[in-house]
Amino acid sequence: IVVTQFSVTDVRVEGNEHYTDKQIKDMILPEGMLNNSLYLAVKYRNKEIKDIPFIEMMDVEIVSNHTIQINVYEKALAGCVNYLGNYMYFDRDGIVVETSDQLTDGVPQIKGLSFDHVVMHEKLPVEDSSIFSKILNVTQLLAKYELKADKIFFGTEMDVTLYFGQARVYLGGDENLDEKMMQLVPILPHLEGKSGILNMENFNENTVNIPFNLD
């Protein structure tokens, strides 16, 4: 009865960004008699996943006898840096949580940080650790306005430049960052395929023209 009445025929996946639904299903679903909803729900109840990059935990919820939902809880990533040919991914506190030879879509590469070594599960050894709160602020604003920057460059004065392909957006310091990001939304489609810099350093609510200088 357990085998026939609880065999899985429909699988839903929620919370995954770094892996496709099929990849998650292949990780979770065994072969044969173990492929049933009761077994999977017990096996993956709040189970920490240690061997799969970017995933903190997965659990299985029974929707019906033949339907399960796989809930994926990914590691919170603020950005990544390139170090010795690998991408080192760090969280909101600057702690390195993952490494990969592939650049993950949706996680911006942070440029302008200075460090001489990287240790897994330790904070990036930068001179001023306050940079991580600034990185988090920028990445959260990008997410808020559904903007995907390829790179975020921090200058010596903590001034910010966003890279969208060959187009760069110079935001300057922390002033009016939210308003700058909001204004960037309708502008960005017009920059597609262009190489140059959009200067938003002095943007405020009274700004009429924002200069874009072609390379």
mmCIF file of C-alpha atoms in Angstrom:
data_model
loop_
_atom_site.group_PDB
_atom_site.id
_atom_site.type_symbol
_atom_site.label_atom_id
_atom_site.label_comp_id
_atom_site.label_asym_id
_atom_site.label_seq_id
_atom_site.Cartn_x
_atom_site.Cartn_y
_atom_site.Cartn_z
ATOM 1 C CA ILE A 1 0.000 0.000 0.000
ATOM 2 C CA VAL A 2 2.823 2.414 0.887
ATOM 3 C CA VAL A 3 4.524 1.779 -2.457
ATOM 4 C CA THR A 4 1.398 2.139 -4.601
ATOM 5 C CA GLN A 5 -0.541 4.811 -2.713
ATOM 6 C CA PHE A 6 2.395 7.149 -2.085
ATOM 7 C CA SER A 7 4.439 6.813 -5.271
ATOM 8 C CA VAL A 8 5.573 10.222 -6.546
ATOM 9 C CA THR A 9 4.227 11.240 -9.935
ATOM 10 C CA ASP A 10 4.317 15.048 -9.603
ATOM 11 C CA VAL A 11 7.167 17.154 -8.175
ATOM 12 C CA ARG A 12 7.132 20.893 -7.512
ATOM 13 C CA VAL A 13 10.290 22.875 -6.722
ATOM 14 C CA GLU A 14 10.387 26.207 -4.877
ATOM 15 C CA GLY A 15 13.226 28.535 -3.884
ATOM 16 C CA ASN A 16 15.857 27.420 -6.402
ATOM 17 C CA GLU A 17 17.861 29.936 -8.405
ATOM 18 C CA HIS A 18 21.269 28.352 -8.954
ATOM 19 C CA TYR A 19 19.878 24.993 -10.092
ATOM 20 C CA THR A 20 17.092 24.047 -12.494
ATOM 21 C CA ASP A 21 14.020 22.139 -11.331
ATOM 22 C CA LYS A 22 15.343 19.030 -13.060
ATOM 23 C CA GLN A 23 18.696 19.254 -11.293
ATOM 24 C CA ILE A 24 16.983 19.549 -7.913
ATOM 25 C CA LYS A 25 14.706 16.598 -8.695
ATOM 26 C CA ASP A 26 17.699 14.491 -9.698
ATOM 27 C CA MET A 27 19.368 15.287 -6.361
ATOM 28 C CA ILE A 28 16.332 14.340 -4.279
ATOM 29 C CA LEU A 29 14.476 11.533 -6.016
ATOM 30 C CA PRO A 30 15.931 8.035 -5.601
ATOM 31 C CA GLU A 31 15.143 5.094 -7.821
ATOM 32 C CA GLY A 32 12.642 2.292 -7.302
ATOM 33 C CA MET A 33 10.650 1.679 -4.132
ATOM 34 C CA LEU A 34 12.196 4.603 -2.235
ATOM 35 C CA ASN A 35 10.616 7.046 -4.664
ATOM 36 C CA ASN A 36 7.556 7.694 -2.506
ATOM 37 C CA SER A 37 6.312 10.772 -0.712
ATOM 38 C CA LEU A 38 6.372 9.381 2.851
ATOM 39 C CA TYR A 39 9.998 8.286 2.623
ATOM 40 C CA LEU A 40 11.164 11.550 1.051
ATOM 41 C CA ALA A 41 9.307 13.730 3.568
ATOM 42 C CA VAL A 42 10.995 11.945 6.475
ATOM 43 C CA LYS A 43 14.456 11.836 4.889
ATOM 44 C CA TYR A 44 14.571 15.521 3.964
ATOM 45 C CA ARG A 45 12.854 17.096 6.956
ATOM 46 C CA ASN A 46 15.057 20.170 7.669
ATOM 47 C CA LYS A 47 18.106 18.332 6.391
ATOM 48 C CA GLU A 48 21.276 20.376 5.991
ATOM 49 C CA ILE A 49 22.928 19.785 2.629
ATOM 50 C CA LYS A 50 26.705 19.897 2.902
ATOM 51 C CA ASP A 51 27.931 18.645 -0.464
ATOM 52 C CA ILE A 52 25.922 20.766 -2.914
ATOM 53 C CA PRO A 53 27.327 24.225 -3.699
ATOM 54 C CA PHE A 54 25.097 27.227 -2.919
ATOM 55 C CA ILE A 55 22.448 25.164 -1.051
ATOM 56 C CA GLU A 56 22.039 25.442 2.709
ATOM 57 C CA MET A 57 19.112 23.094 3.190
ATOM 58 C CA MET A 58 16.284 21.304 1.390
ATOM 59 C CA ASP A 59 13.122 19.702 2.709
ATOM 60 C CA VAL A 60 10.249 17.796 1.158
ATOM 61 C CA GLU A 61 6.594 18.623 1.776
ATOM 62 C CA ILE A 62 3.770 16.211 0.955
ATOM 63 C CA VAL A 63 1.114 18.014 -1.092
ATOM 64 C CA SER A 64 -0.878 14.859 -1.777
ATOM 65 C CA ASN A 65 -0.169 11.129 -1.866
ATOM 66 C CA HIS A 66 1.447 11.407 -5.291
ATOM 67 C CA THR A 67 2.676 15.016 -5.210
ATOM 68 C CA ILE A 68 5.586 16.483 -3.281
ATOM 69 C CA GLN A 69 7.077 19.962 -3.085
ATOM 70 C CA ILE A 70 10.824 20.354 -2.691
ATOM 71 C CA ASN A 71 11.665 23.539 -0.783
ATOM 72 C CA VAL A 72 15.186 24.761 -1.495
ATOM 73 C CA TYR A 73 16.952 27.154 0.884
ATOM 74 C CA GLU A 74 19.980 28.615 -0.833
ATOM 75 C CA LYS A 75 22.906 30.325 0.830
ATOM 76 C CA ALA A 76 22.493 34.096 1.010
ATOM 77 C CA LEU A 77 25.108 35.608 -1.316
ATOM 78 C CA ALA A 78 26.007 39.299 -1.439
ATOM 79 C CA GLY A 79 28.617 39.055 -4.175
ATOM 80 C CA CYS A 80 31.768 37.344 -5.348
ATOM 81 C CA VAL A 81 35.399 38.152 -6.055
ATOM 82 C CA ASN A 82 37.801 36.540 -8.489
ATOM 83 C CA TYR A 83 40.803 34.992 -6.752
ATOM 84 C CA LEU A 84 43.406 32.778 -8.421
ATOM 85 C CA GLY A 85 41.033 31.865 -11.226
ATOM 86 C CA ASN A 86 38.077 30.958 -8.993
ATOM 87 C CA TYR A 87 35.044 32.921 -7.919
ATOM 88 C CA MET A 88 34.784 33.253 -4.138
ATOM 89 C CA TYR A 89 31.193 33.913 -3.033
ATOM 90 C CA PHE A 90 30.582 35.762 0.221
ATOM 91 C CA ASP A 91 27.555 36.585 2.355
ATOM 92 C CA ARG A 92 26.312 39.889 3.768
ATOM 93 C CA ASP A 93 29.032 39.861 6.446
ATOM 94 C CA GLY A 94 31.824 39.242 3.960
ATOM 95 C CA ILE A 95 32.295 35.605 4.986
ATOM 96 C CA VAL A 96 33.303 33.325 2.119
ATOM 97 C CA VAL A 97 30.631 30.624 1.900
ATOM 98 C CA GLU A 98 31.276 29.035 -1.491
ATOM 99 C CA THR A 99 33.829 28.749 -4.272
ATOM 100 C CA SER A 100 33.357 27.856 -7.922
ATOM 101 C CA ASP A 101 35.162 28.092 -11.238
ATOM 102 C CA GLN A 102 31.911 29.374 -12.749
ATOM 103 C CA LEU A 103 30.405 32.841 -12.446
ATOM 104 C CA THR A 104 26.848 32.435 -11.196
ATOM 105 C CA ASP A 105 24.126 34.431 -12.914
ATOM 106 C CA GLY A 106 22.478 36.987 -10.646
ATOM 107 C CA VAL A 107 25.423 37.364 -8.239
ATOM 108 C CA PRO A 108 27.463 40.478 -9.064
ATOM 109 C CA GLN A 109 31.235 40.361 -9.208
ATOM 110 C CA ILE A 110 32.719 42.909 -6.806
ATOM 111 C CA LYS A 111 35.772 44.799 -8.022
ATOM 112 C CA GLY A 112 38.064 47.202 -6.208
ATOM 113 C CA LEU A 113 38.556 45.161 -3.017
ATOM 114 C CA SER A 114 42.135 44.610 -1.854
ATOM 115 C CA PHE A 115 43.142 41.382 -0.090
ATOM 116 C CA ASP A 116 46.101 39.004 -0.197
ATOM 117 C CA HIS A 117 44.469 35.693 0.717
ATOM 118 C CA VAL A 118 41.087 33.999 0.988
ATOM 119 C CA VAL A 119 40.016 31.360 3.529
ATOM 120 C CA MET A 120 36.745 29.457 3.242
ATOM 121 C CA HIS A 121 34.218 30.251 6.003
ATOM 122 C CA GLU A 122 36.210 33.309 7.078
ATOM 123 C CA LYS A 123 35.703 36.992 6.317
ATOM 124 C CA LEU A 124 37.505 38.468 3.330
ATOM 125 C CA PRO A 125 40.566 40.219 4.798
ATOM 126 C CA VAL A 126 39.900 43.715 3.459
ATOM 127 C CA GLU A 127 41.250 46.827 5.150
ATOM 128 C CA ASP A 128 37.846 48.370 5.887
ATOM 129 C CA SER A 129 35.148 45.807 6.714
ATOM 130 C CA SER A 130 32.424 48.484 6.496
ATOM 131 C CA ILE A 131 32.590 47.903 2.736
ATOM 132 C CA PHE A 132 30.376 44.831 3.193
ATOM 133 C CA SER A 133 27.426 46.855 4.461
ATOM 134 C CA LYS A 134 27.838 49.120 1.432
ATOM 135 C CA ILE A 135 27.942 46.111 -0.883
ATOM 136 C CA LEU A 136 24.790 44.744 0.749
ATOM 137 C CA ASN A 137 23.022 48.087 0.373
ATOM 138 C CA VAL A 138 23.842 48.273 -3.341
ATOM 139 C CA THR A 139 22.891 44.648 -4.050
ATOM 140 C CA GLN A 140 19.610 45.015 -2.150
ATOM 141 C CA LEU A 141 18.728 48.116 -4.162
ATOM 142 C CA LEU A 142 19.573 46.292 -7.376
ATOM 143 C CA ALA A 143 17.238 43.480 -6.329
ATOM 144 C CA LYS A 144 14.545 45.956 -5.301
ATOM 145 C CA TYR A 145 14.440 47.476 -8.783
ATOM 146 C CA GLU A 146 15.133 44.161 -10.572
ATOM 147 C CA LEU A 147 18.410 45.382 -12.009
ATOM 148 C CA LYS A 148 21.168 42.865 -12.768
ATOM 149 C CA ALA A 149 24.629 44.369 -12.765
ATOM 150 C CA ASP A 150 27.506 42.278 -14.083
ATOM 151 C CA LYS A 151 30.023 43.981 -11.828
ATOM 152 C CA ILE A 152 30.094 46.492 -8.997
ATOM 153 C CA PHE A 153 33.277 48.525 -8.684
ATOM 154 C CA PHE A 154 34.200 50.347 -5.481
ATOM 155 C CA GLY A 155 36.742 53.133 -5.808
ATOM 156 C CA THR A 156 39.231 54.317 -3.219
ATOM 157 C CA GLU A 157 36.638 56.716 -1.776
ATOM 158 C CA MET A 158 33.935 54.006 -1.661
ATOM 159 C CA ASP A 159 32.360 55.508 -4.776
ATOM 160 C CA VAL A 160 30.303 53.033 -6.791
ATOM 161 C CA THR A 161 30.274 52.147 -10.491
ATOM 162 C CA LEU A 162 27.857 49.574 -11.889
ATOM 163 C CA TYR A 163 28.659 47.565 -15.017
ATOM 164 C CA PHE A 164 25.925 46.456 -17.417
ATOM 165 C CA GLY A 165 27.768 44.885 -20.309
ATOM 166 C CA GLN A 166 29.927 47.644 -21.824
ATOM 167 C CA ALA A 167 27.842 50.396 -20.236
ATOM 168 C CA ARG A 168 28.962 51.755 -16.882
ATOM 169 C CA VAL A 169 26.881 53.735 -14.445
ATOM 170 C CA TYR A 170 28.809 55.956 -12.073
ATOM 171 C CA LEU A 171 26.726 56.442 -8.919
ATOM 172 C CA GLY A 172 29.333 58.178 -6.794
ATOM 173 C CA GLY A 173 28.855 58.038 -3.027
ATOM 174 C CA ASP A 174 25.937 56.996 -0.824
ATOM 175 C CA GLU A 175 23.800 60.074 -1.510
ATOM 176 C CA ASN A 176 20.388 59.424 -3.096
ATOM 177 C CA LEU A 177 21.275 55.831 -4.014
ATOM 178 C CA ASP A 178 17.654 54.692 -3.874
ATOM 179 C CA GLU A 179 16.520 57.522 -6.140
ATOM 180 C CA LYS A 180 19.401 56.888 -8.551
ATOM 181 C CA MET A 181 18.482 53.205 -8.866
ATOM 182 C CA MET A 182 14.825 54.090 -9.435
ATOM 183 C CA GLN A 183 15.759 56.533 -12.192
ATOM 184 C CA LEU A 184 18.105 53.980 -13.741
ATOM 185 C CA VAL A 185 15.255 51.535 -14.459
ATOM 186 C CA PRO A 186 13.791 53.400 -17.491
ATOM 187 C CA ILE A 187 17.246 54.530 -18.685
ATOM 188 C CA LEU A 188 19.014 51.167 -18.773
ATOM 189 C CA PRO A 189 17.187 49.713 -21.841
ATOM 190 C CA HIS A 190 18.481 52.656 -23.893
ATOM 191 C CA LEU A 191 22.075 51.783 -22.948
ATOM 192 C CA GLU A 192 21.894 48.205 -24.226
ATOM 193 C CA GLY A 193 24.686 47.489 -26.698
ATOM 194 C CA LYS A 194 26.400 50.815 -26.023
ATOM 195 C CA SER A 195 29.839 51.369 -24.545
ATOM 196 C CA GLY A 196 30.262 54.377 -22.322
ATOM 197 C CA ILE A 197 29.562 55.844 -18.904
ATOM 198 C CA LEU A 198 26.372 57.304 -17.466
ATOM 199 C CA ASN A 199 27.251 59.889 -14.836
ATOM 200 C CA MET A 200 24.709 59.902 -12.004
ATOM 201 C CA GLU A 201 27.041 61.148 -9.277
ATOM 202 C CA ASN A 202 25.199 64.449 -8.847
ATOM 203 C CA PHE A 203 21.694 63.159 -9.533
ATOM 204 C CA ASN A 204 18.898 64.463 -7.275
ATOM 205 C CA GLU A 205 15.170 65.143 -7.542
ATOM 206 C CA ASN A 206 15.860 68.360 -9.489
ATOM 207 C CA THR A 207 18.084 66.764 -12.117
ATOM 208 C CA VAL A 208 16.792 67.165 -15.668
ATOM 209 C CA ASN A 209 19.594 65.734 -17.811
ATOM 210 C CA ILE A 210 21.896 62.805 -17.034
ATOM 211 C CA PRO A 211 24.971 62.775 -19.318
ATOM 212 C CA PHE A 212 26.051 59.587 -21.074
ATOM 213 C CA ASN A 213 29.549 59.750 -22.561
ATOM 214 C CA LEU A 214 30.267 57.232 -25.316
ATOM 215 C CA ASP A 215 33.683 55.558 -25.319
#
